[in-house]
Amino acid sequence: MASVARTSRRYGFACLPCRRKKSRCDGNKPHCRNCVRSGEDCAYKATDALVTELYNQLQHSEARVRELEDGLRKLAVLDLTSDDSFNLISSLVETETQCSGPSPPATIGSGPVIDQPAAESSSGKDQLQQAELSVDEHGEVQYFGATSRFLWHEEPSLGDANAQPQIDEDYHRKWLLSNSRFYASWEQRAYASLALDPEVSPEAATALLQMYWTWQGPLHNCVYKPCFFRDMALGGPYFSPFLLNVIYAHACRHVKADDARFVGFDRGEYFLAKAKLLLLNELGREKPRVPTIQGLLILGGRQCAVGKSSEGWLYTGMAIRMIKDLGLHLRKRHVILIEKLEPDDLEASKRLYLSAYAWDKSLSLCLGRPPSLTELPYDPSSILDRAGDEAVWRPLYLAEIENAYPGTEALSSLTFSWFCRLSILVNDLYNTVYNSRADEVQVQKIVALEERLRGFYTDLPEVLRISDVASLAFCPPPHIMCLNILYHTVLLLLYRPFFPWSNDARLCRNSIAIRAKAVCAEEAILVNDFFRAYGKTFKFQNQSYLISYCVYTAATIELQQIDDPDERISTMAVDRLATTLNMLETEARQTPGVRRSLDIIKLRLESRAAARTGTRHSGRISAAKRKDAALPPPSDGVDMGSGIPVDSDMDMNFPMEWIDWENMNPSGDFVPGIESWAW
C-alpha cells in the first residue's frame, strides 16, 4: 500500500480557541473549520515578527507625540505672527511628513532614540540588568540572560532599562486602606480555621501566631499580614502550611518551659521537622512561591538564633536565590510588576524584597560575611500601607509586665522602612571598612559614612528616635529599640578596627585613633544603657538574634577598656561587662546561638586575667556573674563627648616617622594594616 505523503506543518499553528479547548485545528485562515462550526471568533497568536514591528511602531508613535506636545508648549509662549513660530510650525510639519513614510525595520531593540535628561540616562549596570530579562512564549518575563540555553532566539526589547516606575500613590493608598476594612474579619476567620488542625490545639496555635507577630515579625516584616490572613482564611497564594509551621517553630523559642500547651513541641523542633518535609514539596514546584521565600527567611533567622548558623546561612541563601530566580532584584522587573500587580500584591512583593535585603545585612554583620543581596530596586519609602502602625503593641505572654505596660502604637511599617534605610548604610559600612585590606581603607570615606549615619539619626522620626534612654519609664517595643541599638552599633563598628590604636604609643595621637577612642567608648556606653532599659522592662526576655549581636559588639570594646590606665574608665567597663554577661546568660536559654559569644567573652577575660600579675577586676566580674539578679546596679555614665568634630577637611594624615608598612601610600590617604579581629 503506497504511503500517503503528509504536508509538514509548523508547530503551534492552531488558533487560540482550538488551543484553549485542546481541539485539532486545520489552521485555515481567516477562520478554521472548528470555529466556523461553533460560531466562535477565530484568532491566531501574533508572530514574533509582528509583535516586534508593532512594538517599534508604538515606540515611534510615542516619541512623535512627545515631540508634538513639546512643540505646542513652545508655540504657547511665542507670538503667532513672529518668524520663530512660523519656523517651528514648518519644522513640525516637515517632521510629520518624514514620519509618514515606511515603518522602520523590525529589529530587536530598535526604535527612535529619545532624548532624556542626563539624570535618567541608562547606566551600564541597568543595561546589563535589561539583558538579563527575557519574554517566554506565553508573554511572561523570565530571568534568563542572553547566554541562557532557554532562549531559542532573540527577544524583543523590554524598553528603557532605566525607566523609573510610575505609580499613582494616592490610588494605591486608597486601595490598601479600603482593603484594611476587611482585615479584622479575615484574621478572625483565619484563627477559626486553626481548629481544623488535629495536631495543634487552636489555643496553642493562636498563641504562637500572636507571639510571632508581637516579638519577631515587626522588625524584618517579611510576611505581609493582610495578605497572609486573607489567604489563610480563603486559601489564596500568600499562605502555605510550610510558612505556618516555620512561624510556629520560630515562635516556640519564646514559650515558657512549663507551659502545658507547648510541652510536646520540643521548643519548636516538632514544627521544624514538619516544615523540612513540606519544604521538599515546595522545592518541587516549577517556580518559587512567595510563602516559600518568606518561610526560608524566617527559618534562616531561627536556625541562627538556636546556634545553627550554617543552616541559617544556607536557608537565607536559598531564599535569595529564589528571589533572583523571580527577577525581583532587577529594576526593570519592578516596572513590570507595577503594570501587572494589584496594589496589595505589589505591597507584598516590595516588603518581601526589602525584608530579604535587610535580613541579609543583619546576617552579614552577625556572621562577618559579605552581603549577598546588593541590588535595591525598591526604595524603603515605597512602603505605602501604614494601617498597622496605629495598632496597639503590648508585650503578650510576659505575664509579669503585660498588664502594667502602657498602650503603645506599634509603628511596625514605619520602623521597618527606616530599618531598611539603615541596612543600606550597613551595606556601605561593609564595603568601606570590612571588604578590603585594612591598609586600603580610605579615611575620607569613613568620615563621609559617619556623616551619613548621623544624618540618618537626625532624620529619624521623633516617635522612633530615642535620644535620652535614661529618661524612659518603659522600654519601647523591641523592634523600635532594636533600630536604635543597631544604629549605635554600626557607628561603633565603623571605628572599631582603629580602637586598639589608642593603646599604641606610635598611633595614639593619630586623628583617626583619637576619633575611634571617643566614638567607640561613647557608643559602647549607649548600647549598654539601651540594654539596661530593655532589661528593666522586659527582664532580658524575648530578645532577637540581632540585639544579642549588638550587646556582644559593645562588649568587644569594654573588654579592651578593662586595661585602660584610667581607673574610672576601667571600673565602669567591668560593670558594663557584668551586665553583658548576665544578659547573655539569660538570653542563652531562649537563643542558644548567643552561647558561643558568651564563651568567647569568658575566654578572653580568663586569658587577660592569667596574663596579668595583679588582676584588678577578674574577681569582680566573677562575682557579678554569680548574681541571681538579671540587672546589675546601674553605674553613672562617663561623658566621653562626641569626639573631634566630623569634618571632611580634617587632618587625617599619618605621621611619617612610624609608617613602615609595605606598599604604603605616603600621602596618608590609606589606613595602615591592623590586627585581625577574632571576635
XYZ file of C-alpha atoms in Angstrom:
679
model
C 0.000 0.000 0.000
C 1.554 3.203 -1.107
C 2.255 5.656 1.659
C 0.392 8.957 1.510
C 2.644 11.985 1.681
C 1.740 14.308 4.551
C 2.342 18.010 4.429
C 4.531 19.072 7.358
C 3.132 21.847 9.427
C 4.847 24.291 11.742
C 4.367 23.614 15.431
C 1.891 25.954 17.089
C -0.225 26.689 14.004
C -3.557 26.129 15.830
C -5.851 29.047 16.532
C -6.373 30.301 20.074
C -9.914 28.840 20.608
C -8.722 25.390 19.490
C -5.691 25.648 21.770
C -7.916 26.529 24.693
C -10.261 23.575 24.008
C -7.324 21.320 23.029
C -9.096 20.541 19.744
C -7.452 19.514 16.488
C -7.256 22.618 14.279
C -6.823 22.649 10.495
C -5.093 26.053 10.631
C -7.212 27.639 7.890
C -7.274 31.421 7.815
C -9.087 33.637 8.439
C -11.412 31.018 10.035
C -10.643 27.408 10.829
C -13.277 24.714 10.347
C -13.936 24.249 14.100
C -14.588 27.950 14.678
C -16.884 28.153 11.643
C -18.850 25.206 13.003
C -19.077 26.573 16.564
C -19.562 30.208 15.557
C -16.629 31.433 17.634
C -14.297 34.252 16.681
C -11.218 32.634 15.195
C -7.951 34.332 16.162
C -4.322 33.345 15.882
C -1.402 34.206 18.128
C 0.632 37.050 16.681
C 4.028 36.091 15.352
C 7.189 37.376 16.995
C 7.972 39.469 13.931
C 4.557 41.122 14.060
C 4.852 41.786 17.807
C 8.264 43.332 17.300
C 7.042 45.515 14.449
C 4.042 46.720 16.428
C 6.247 47.409 19.423
C 8.637 49.553 17.401
C 5.770 51.424 15.764
C 4.329 52.135 19.200
C 7.669 53.438 20.451
C 7.989 55.573 17.342
C 4.479 56.983 17.749
C 5.014 57.763 21.428
C 8.175 59.670 20.592
C 6.293 61.620 17.929
C 3.531 62.521 20.400
C 6.097 63.817 22.855
C 7.719 65.866 20.118
C 4.406 67.437 19.095
C 3.481 68.169 22.713
C 6.805 69.886 23.204
C 6.176 71.948 20.069
C 2.753 73.004 21.318
C 4.239 74.149 24.596
C 6.756 76.276 22.731
C 4.069 77.752 20.483
C 2.058 78.770 23.518
C 4.745 81.226 24.584
C 5.542 82.626 21.119
C 3.940 85.437 19.175
C 1.971 83.653 16.468
C 2.949 86.324 13.922
C 6.664 86.013 14.535
C 9.143 84.254 12.303
C 10.060 81.902 15.156
C 6.550 80.498 15.340
C 6.415 80.065 11.552
C 9.746 78.221 11.526
C 8.656 75.992 14.409
C 5.391 75.031 12.682
C 7.269 74.354 9.440
C 9.731 72.054 11.194
C 6.925 70.107 12.867
C 5.077 69.675 9.554
C 8.285 68.595 7.835
C 8.963 66.040 10.547
C 5.399 64.754 10.242
C 5.908 64.226 6.502
C 9.082 62.279 7.136
C 7.404 60.179 9.820
C 4.559 59.180 7.494
C 6.935 57.113 5.372
C 7.630 53.396 5.682
C 7.910 51.975 9.166
C 11.395 51.283 10.431
C 12.585 47.703 10.150
C 11.524 45.428 12.969
C 14.852 44.773 14.644
C 15.362 43.743 18.237
C 15.890 46.771 20.409
C 15.386 49.201 17.558
C 13.217 52.274 17.864
C 13.554 56.018 17.959
C 16.226 57.487 20.133
C 14.504 59.737 22.650
C 16.469 62.467 24.322
C 16.228 62.229 28.089
C 17.699 64.243 30.933
C 21.171 63.236 31.965
C 19.895 62.033 35.333
C 17.713 59.450 33.590
C 20.289 58.104 31.180
C 20.835 54.377 31.335
C 23.816 53.240 33.323
C 25.965 50.273 32.431
C 24.506 48.249 35.272
C 20.952 48.939 34.144
C 21.823 47.886 30.606
C 23.190 44.612 31.957
C 20.072 44.078 34.040
C 17.888 44.664 30.991
C 19.827 41.984 29.127
C 19.053 39.540 31.965
C 15.301 39.708 31.297
C 13.536 37.859 28.513
C 9.983 37.043 27.445
C 8.840 33.445 27.068
C 6.326 32.044 24.609
C 3.459 32.878 26.967
C 4.440 36.522 27.305
C 5.831 36.066 30.827
C 9.003 37.868 31.845
C 11.794 35.476 32.834
C 15.183 35.982 34.467
C 17.322 34.402 31.728
C 20.122 36.358 30.121
C 21.453 36.415 26.587
C 23.680 33.338 27.042
C 20.908 31.200 28.536
C 20.066 27.847 26.977
C 16.382 28.722 27.461
C 16.417 31.372 24.726
C 15.832 29.980 21.222
C 16.046 33.333 19.506
C 16.487 36.967 20.313
C 13.686 38.523 22.300
C 12.017 41.890 21.792
C 13.486 44.741 23.757
C 11.762 45.431 27.043
C 12.154 49.180 26.710
C 14.304 51.611 28.595
C 16.289 49.677 31.171
C 16.443 52.679 33.438
C 12.757 53.547 33.205
C 11.526 54.862 36.503
C 8.386 53.133 37.771
C 5.426 55.458 37.961
C 2.530 54.628 40.249
C -0.431 56.569 41.479
C 0.418 56.517 45.181
C -2.890 58.076 46.185
C -4.771 55.358 44.322
C -2.616 52.633 45.895
C -3.064 54.055 49.387
C -6.830 54.255 48.941
C -6.884 50.659 47.666
C -4.842 49.424 50.649
C -6.896 51.467 53.095
C -10.100 50.105 51.614
C -8.864 46.530 51.968
C -7.850 47.156 55.576
C -11.552 47.307 56.458
C -11.762 43.553 55.897
C -8.586 42.718 57.810
C -10.310 42.035 61.140
C -12.785 39.604 59.569
C -10.024 37.818 57.633
C -7.958 37.458 60.796
C -10.955 36.138 62.714
C -11.725 33.561 60.025
C -8.049 32.585 59.827
C -7.868 31.893 63.551
C -11.142 29.972 63.333
C -9.629 27.731 60.649
C -6.937 26.621 63.111
C -9.485 24.268 64.663
C -9.148 22.063 61.573
C -5.590 21.060 62.529
C -5.810 17.864 64.619
C -2.177 18.061 65.777
C -2.150 21.562 67.303
C -4.856 22.888 69.579
C -6.457 26.155 68.424
C -5.400 27.805 71.683
C -1.732 26.860 71.203
C -1.754 27.794 67.507
C -3.316 31.190 68.230
C -0.789 31.871 70.981
C 2.153 31.018 68.709
C 0.914 33.253 65.902
C 0.300 36.147 68.276
C 3.721 35.629 69.822
C 5.363 35.809 66.407
C 3.523 38.992 65.367
C 4.393 40.614 68.704
C 8.051 39.768 69.209
C 9.563 38.564 65.942
C 7.542 39.741 62.948
C 7.640 43.558 63.179
C 11.375 44.128 62.662
C 12.142 42.246 59.437
C 8.492 42.259 58.351
C 8.818 39.672 55.591
C 5.213 38.446 55.941
C 2.579 40.972 54.894
C -0.148 40.303 57.466
C -3.233 41.369 55.442
C -2.387 39.023 52.563
C -1.308 36.247 54.940
C -4.520 36.211 56.994
C -6.733 36.770 53.950
C -5.269 33.791 52.125
C -5.078 31.714 55.293
C -8.845 32.177 55.541
C -9.637 31.885 51.832
C -6.911 29.518 50.608
C -5.002 32.035 48.498
C -1.387 32.103 47.256
C 0.132 34.062 50.169
C -0.372 31.229 52.659
C 1.118 27.755 52.836
C 1.433 25.032 55.506
C 5.219 25.334 55.178
C 5.161 29.005 56.152
C 2.741 28.351 59.018
C 4.929 25.625 60.518
C 8.043 27.781 60.210
C 6.268 30.565 62.117
C 5.255 28.042 64.777
C 8.830 26.774 65.063
C 10.248 30.287 65.382
C 7.674 31.427 67.948
C 8.281 28.358 70.112
C 11.651 29.831 71.060
C 9.834 32.281 73.339
C 7.377 29.952 75.072
C 7.666 29.214 78.773
C 9.221 25.842 79.516
C 6.460 24.992 81.996
C 3.546 25.973 79.728
C 1.487 22.810 79.255
C 0.176 23.975 75.871
C 3.605 23.634 74.247
C 5.209 20.733 76.120
C 5.065 18.329 73.188
C 6.625 20.689 70.672
C 10.231 20.482 71.928
C 10.953 24.228 71.667
C 9.793 24.200 68.051
C 11.759 21.197 66.795
C 8.477 19.363 66.163
C 7.314 22.073 63.771
C 10.778 22.358 62.252
C 10.698 18.687 61.244
C 7.294 19.166 59.600
C 8.490 22.297 57.820
C 11.501 20.491 56.373
C 9.248 17.811 54.895
C 6.911 20.421 53.443
C 9.910 22.264 52.005
C 10.659 19.266 49.795
C 7.263 19.691 48.142
C 7.836 23.417 47.684
C 11.190 22.802 46.028
C 9.477 20.532 43.505
C 7.410 23.374 42.088
C 8.222 24.876 38.715
C 8.608 28.384 40.164
C 9.229 29.594 43.729
C 6.261 30.938 45.641
C 6.164 33.939 47.952
C 5.285 31.915 51.109
C 8.233 29.615 50.425
C 10.648 32.538 50.279
C 9.137 34.055 53.412
C 9.412 30.761 55.255
C 13.043 30.309 54.264
C 13.934 33.802 55.509
C 12.262 33.125 58.861
C 13.856 29.694 59.019
C 17.272 31.237 58.387
C 16.821 33.589 61.319
C 15.500 30.839 63.550
C 18.391 28.472 62.914
C 20.955 31.216 63.524
C 19.237 32.047 66.804
C 19.397 28.449 68.035
C 23.102 28.213 67.245
C 22.982 26.538 63.824
C 24.446 29.424 61.865
C 25.483 27.301 58.873
C 21.904 26.132 58.410
C 20.640 29.673 58.790
C 23.120 30.940 56.224
C 22.087 28.256 53.722
C 18.340 28.778 54.168
C 18.798 32.516 53.721
C 20.874 31.914 50.604
C 18.178 29.667 49.189
C 15.586 32.398 49.723
C 17.800 34.951 47.975
C 18.296 32.565 45.043
C 14.534 32.206 44.716
C 14.114 35.980 44.779
C 16.626 36.314 41.970
C 15.023 33.465 40.043
C 11.844 35.546 40.009
C 13.869 38.585 38.904
C 12.684 40.690 41.848
C 16.159 42.206 42.246
C 16.007 43.911 38.842
C 14.654 47.430 38.442
C 13.012 46.587 35.136
C 11.181 43.714 36.778
C 9.844 46.226 39.306
C 8.450 48.327 36.457
C 6.726 45.274 35.009
C 5.275 44.298 38.392
C 3.749 47.752 38.783
C 1.969 47.303 35.472
C 0.698 43.794 36.258
C 0.007 43.588 40.008
C -2.748 44.980 42.147
C -1.636 47.331 44.962
C -1.791 44.688 47.705
C 0.205 42.195 45.612
C 2.783 44.876 44.860
C 2.978 45.799 48.548
C 3.640 42.168 49.463
C 6.387 41.897 46.813
C 8.097 45.097 47.955
C 8.028 44.062 51.597
C 9.386 40.635 50.739
C 12.356 42.009 48.832
C 13.152 44.763 51.331
C 12.919 42.252 54.165
C 15.352 39.916 52.427
C 17.685 42.855 51.791
C 17.598 43.930 55.447
C 17.963 40.408 56.860
C 20.876 39.760 54.513
C 22.679 42.771 56.019
C 21.849 41.685 59.569
C 23.205 38.219 58.896
C 26.304 39.673 57.245
C 27.037 41.627 60.424
C 26.390 38.700 62.755
C 28.481 36.212 60.767
C 31.040 38.649 59.364
C 30.373 37.656 55.755
C 29.823 39.797 52.641
C 26.216 40.685 51.793
C 24.618 38.550 49.092
C 21.812 40.894 48.041
C 23.155 44.269 46.953
C 20.552 45.495 44.447
C 17.746 47.727 45.725
C 15.016 48.270 43.101
C 12.527 49.338 45.776
C 13.039 52.473 47.819
C 12.204 51.909 51.514
C 9.854 54.883 51.346
C 7.720 52.987 48.795
C 6.033 51.055 51.622
C 2.543 52.550 51.410
C 0.373 50.528 53.783
C 0.720 52.188 57.189
C -2.586 50.970 58.636
C -0.772 48.635 61.031
C 1.198 51.493 62.569
C -1.811 52.543 64.609
C -2.262 49.110 66.175
C -1.570 48.902 69.909
C 1.542 46.935 70.846
C 1.602 45.008 74.120
C 4.200 42.527 75.443
C 1.981 39.473 75.086
C 2.805 36.352 77.084
C 5.064 38.168 79.553
C 2.612 37.927 82.418
C 4.662 39.955 84.875
C 4.558 43.113 82.722
C 1.766 42.604 80.170
C -0.886 44.364 82.243
C 1.398 47.121 83.538
C 2.797 48.068 80.134
C 1.152 51.205 78.700
C -0.622 51.022 75.365
C 1.874 51.974 72.649
C 1.499 52.388 68.899
C 3.236 49.547 67.087
C 4.630 51.702 64.244
C 5.791 48.467 62.623
C 5.713 49.648 58.987
C 7.402 52.954 59.811
C 10.102 51.157 61.796
C 10.609 48.639 59.008
C 11.017 51.398 56.429
C 13.754 53.096 58.473
C 15.356 49.761 59.313
C 15.762 49.171 55.568
C 17.394 52.602 55.198
C 19.832 51.721 57.944
C 20.541 48.419 56.153
C 21.720 50.417 53.136
C 24.275 52.098 55.398
C 25.258 48.704 56.819
C 25.983 47.555 53.272
C 28.147 50.645 52.726
C 29.882 50.026 56.062
C 30.917 46.560 54.968
C 32.174 47.792 51.610
C 34.024 50.736 53.165
C 35.748 49.099 56.135
C 35.432 45.314 56.108
C 35.559 44.318 52.454
C 39.156 45.220 51.701
C 42.610 45.092 53.205
C 42.983 47.356 56.180
C 45.774 49.351 54.564
C 43.441 50.161 51.676
C 40.688 51.765 53.752
C 40.304 55.421 52.830
C 39.827 57.612 55.863
C 37.830 60.199 53.946
C 35.221 57.534 53.173
C 34.979 56.667 56.856
C 34.362 60.300 57.744
C 31.748 60.614 54.984
C 29.957 57.469 56.153
C 29.851 58.753 59.716
C 28.243 61.939 58.460
C 25.616 59.893 56.628
C 24.952 57.774 59.713
C 24.477 60.796 61.934
C 22.289 62.371 59.265
C 20.166 59.215 59.277
C 19.646 59.509 63.020
C 18.837 63.204 62.759
C 16.190 62.487 60.107
C 14.715 59.599 62.105
C 11.135 60.478 63.144
C 10.839 61.540 66.764
C 8.451 58.679 67.514
C 11.281 56.263 66.638
C 14.355 58.127 67.872
C 15.414 57.529 71.484
C 17.679 60.438 72.343
C 17.673 60.050 76.138
C 17.386 56.406 77.095
C 17.790 57.185 80.799
C 14.516 59.107 80.801
C 12.426 56.149 79.603
C 9.782 54.996 82.067
C 9.107 51.946 79.873
C 11.199 50.491 77.101
C 9.529 50.984 73.688
C 8.587 47.915 71.607
C 11.615 45.720 70.819
C 11.633 46.482 67.086
C 11.908 50.216 67.809
C 14.572 49.570 70.435
C 16.497 47.344 68.013
C 16.530 50.080 65.355
C 18.163 52.492 67.804
C 20.628 49.946 69.171
C 21.700 48.885 65.700
C 22.396 52.499 64.737
C 24.791 52.919 67.668
C 26.374 49.532 66.950
C 27.018 50.441 63.308
C 28.734 53.652 64.429
C 30.857 51.588 66.790
C 31.750 49.116 64.032
C 32.779 51.960 61.765
C 35.691 52.813 64.064
C 36.293 49.556 65.944
C 39.235 48.430 63.758
C 41.097 51.582 64.836
C 40.212 51.452 68.536
C 43.360 49.451 69.511
C 45.485 52.322 68.207
C 44.564 54.332 71.300
C 46.758 51.979 73.355
C 49.665 52.061 70.888
C 52.381 54.599 71.647
C 53.036 55.173 67.943
C 49.404 55.541 66.881
C 47.518 57.005 69.840
C 47.999 60.632 68.745
C 46.752 60.000 65.235
C 43.485 61.737 64.338
C 41.599 58.564 63.498
C 42.839 56.881 66.691
C 41.509 59.788 68.747
C 38.223 59.672 66.872
C 37.941 55.892 67.254
C 38.539 56.037 71.007
C 35.883 58.712 71.517
C 33.243 57.168 69.237
C 33.696 53.533 70.311
C 33.690 54.364 74.028
C 30.650 56.606 73.724
C 28.658 54.159 71.596
C 29.532 51.188 73.829
C 28.132 53.110 76.818
C 24.958 53.964 74.898
C 24.456 50.378 73.748
C 24.831 49.204 77.338
C 22.327 51.819 78.522
C 19.815 50.556 75.960
C 20.257 47.001 77.232
C 19.704 48.120 80.794
C 16.469 49.806 79.732
C 15.387 46.664 77.892
C 16.221 44.502 80.893
C 14.438 46.829 83.282
C 11.172 46.459 81.345
C 11.348 43.029 79.697
C 13.774 41.269 82.082
C 16.081 40.485 79.149
C 13.486 38.081 77.716
C 12.443 37.519 74.085
C 15.422 39.300 72.586
C 16.203 38.995 68.906
C 19.347 37.484 67.455
C 20.351 40.942 66.234
C 20.066 42.537 69.684
C 22.305 39.832 71.131
C 24.859 40.610 68.442
C 24.797 44.305 69.333
C 25.495 43.658 73.005
C 28.358 41.360 72.088
C 29.854 44.008 69.792
C 29.775 46.562 72.606
C 31.460 44.010 74.860
C 34.427 43.796 72.485
C 35.161 47.441 73.316
C 34.534 47.084 77.053
C 36.822 44.084 77.205
C 39.698 46.242 75.997
C 38.759 49.106 78.301
C 39.421 46.896 81.315
C 43.134 47.551 80.737
C 42.664 51.309 80.391
C 45.120 53.217 82.622
C 42.242 55.437 83.750
C 40.835 53.645 86.810
C 37.371 55.160 86.359
C 37.028 54.008 82.746
C 38.329 50.560 83.666
C 35.917 50.173 86.586
C 32.928 51.214 84.521
C 33.905 48.769 81.779
C 33.806 45.983 84.364
C 30.294 46.994 85.433
C 29.066 47.029 81.852
C 30.647 43.644 81.151
C 28.820 42.251 84.160
C 25.568 43.466 82.604
C 26.525 41.877 79.307
C 27.341 38.511 80.851
C 24.106 38.446 82.855
C 22.077 39.389 79.796
C 23.701 36.776 77.580
C 23.279 34.084 80.230
C 19.563 34.892 80.445
C 19.069 35.058 76.683
C 21.047 31.863 76.013
C 18.126 29.871 77.420
C 15.902 31.058 74.563
C 18.579 31.855 71.969
C 21.324 29.219 72.190
C 23.072 30.934 69.305
C 24.467 33.552 71.705
C 26.232 30.888 73.788
C 29.311 30.999 71.599
C 29.581 34.783 72.001
C 29.261 34.352 75.760
C 32.014 31.735 75.799
C 34.317 33.979 73.738
C 33.946 36.823 76.243
C 34.642 34.490 79.167
C 37.676 33.026 77.415
C 39.073 36.495 76.731
C 38.528 37.507 80.340
C 40.307 34.411 81.612
C 43.246 34.868 79.251
C 43.611 38.525 80.245
C 43.404 37.655 83.939
C 46.033 34.960 83.563
C 48.358 37.292 81.668
C 48.329 39.935 84.388
C 50.248 39.584 87.628
C 47.973 41.876 89.665
C 44.435 41.473 88.409
C 42.210 44.335 89.480
C 38.823 43.226 88.203
C 38.648 39.485 87.496
C 37.208 38.834 90.954
C 34.533 41.479 90.497
C 33.416 40.031 87.189
C 33.241 36.506 88.615
C 31.126 37.809 91.482
C 28.878 39.666 89.083
C 28.314 36.516 87.060
C 27.172 34.679 90.202
C 24.476 37.243 90.977
C 20.947 35.997 90.513
C 19.636 39.435 89.574
C 19.268 39.908 85.846
C 20.089 43.592 86.116
C 23.259 44.733 87.918
C 23.256 48.027 89.814
C 23.398 50.900 87.328
C 26.608 52.866 87.056
C 27.000 56.524 86.317
C 27.866 57.149 82.696
C 31.098 58.855 81.860
C 30.757 61.684 79.385
C 33.003 60.754 76.511
C 31.730 63.680 74.458
C 31.178 63.465 70.753
C 34.859 63.232 69.930
C 36.522 65.564 67.499
C 34.157 67.321 65.081
C 33.322 65.427 61.904
C 34.759 67.430 59.055
C 35.715 66.149 55.628
C 38.622 68.587 55.659
C 40.009 67.361 58.975
C 43.670 66.410 59.125
C 43.787 62.652 58.748
C 47.379 62.387 57.509
C 49.520 59.921 59.396
C 52.912 60.825 60.949
C 55.560 59.736 58.509
C 58.039 58.591 61.148
C 56.114 55.460 62.093
C 54.923 54.338 58.664
C 56.876 51.196 57.867
C 54.256 49.067 56.151
C 54.959 47.787 52.675
C 53.116 49.330 49.731
C 52.001 52.206 51.887
C 50.862 55.356 50.152
C 52.896 58.151 51.791
C 50.162 60.689 51.087
C 48.243 59.407 54.092
C 45.134 58.503 52.101
C 45.086 54.950 53.428
C 44.978 53.378 56.849
C 47.928 51.132 57.783
C 47.395 47.452 58.436
C 45.732 46.444 61.704
C 45.495 43.284 63.754
C 42.753 40.913 62.644
C 39.763 40.841 64.957
C 38.900 37.280 66.006
C 35.868 38.433 67.923
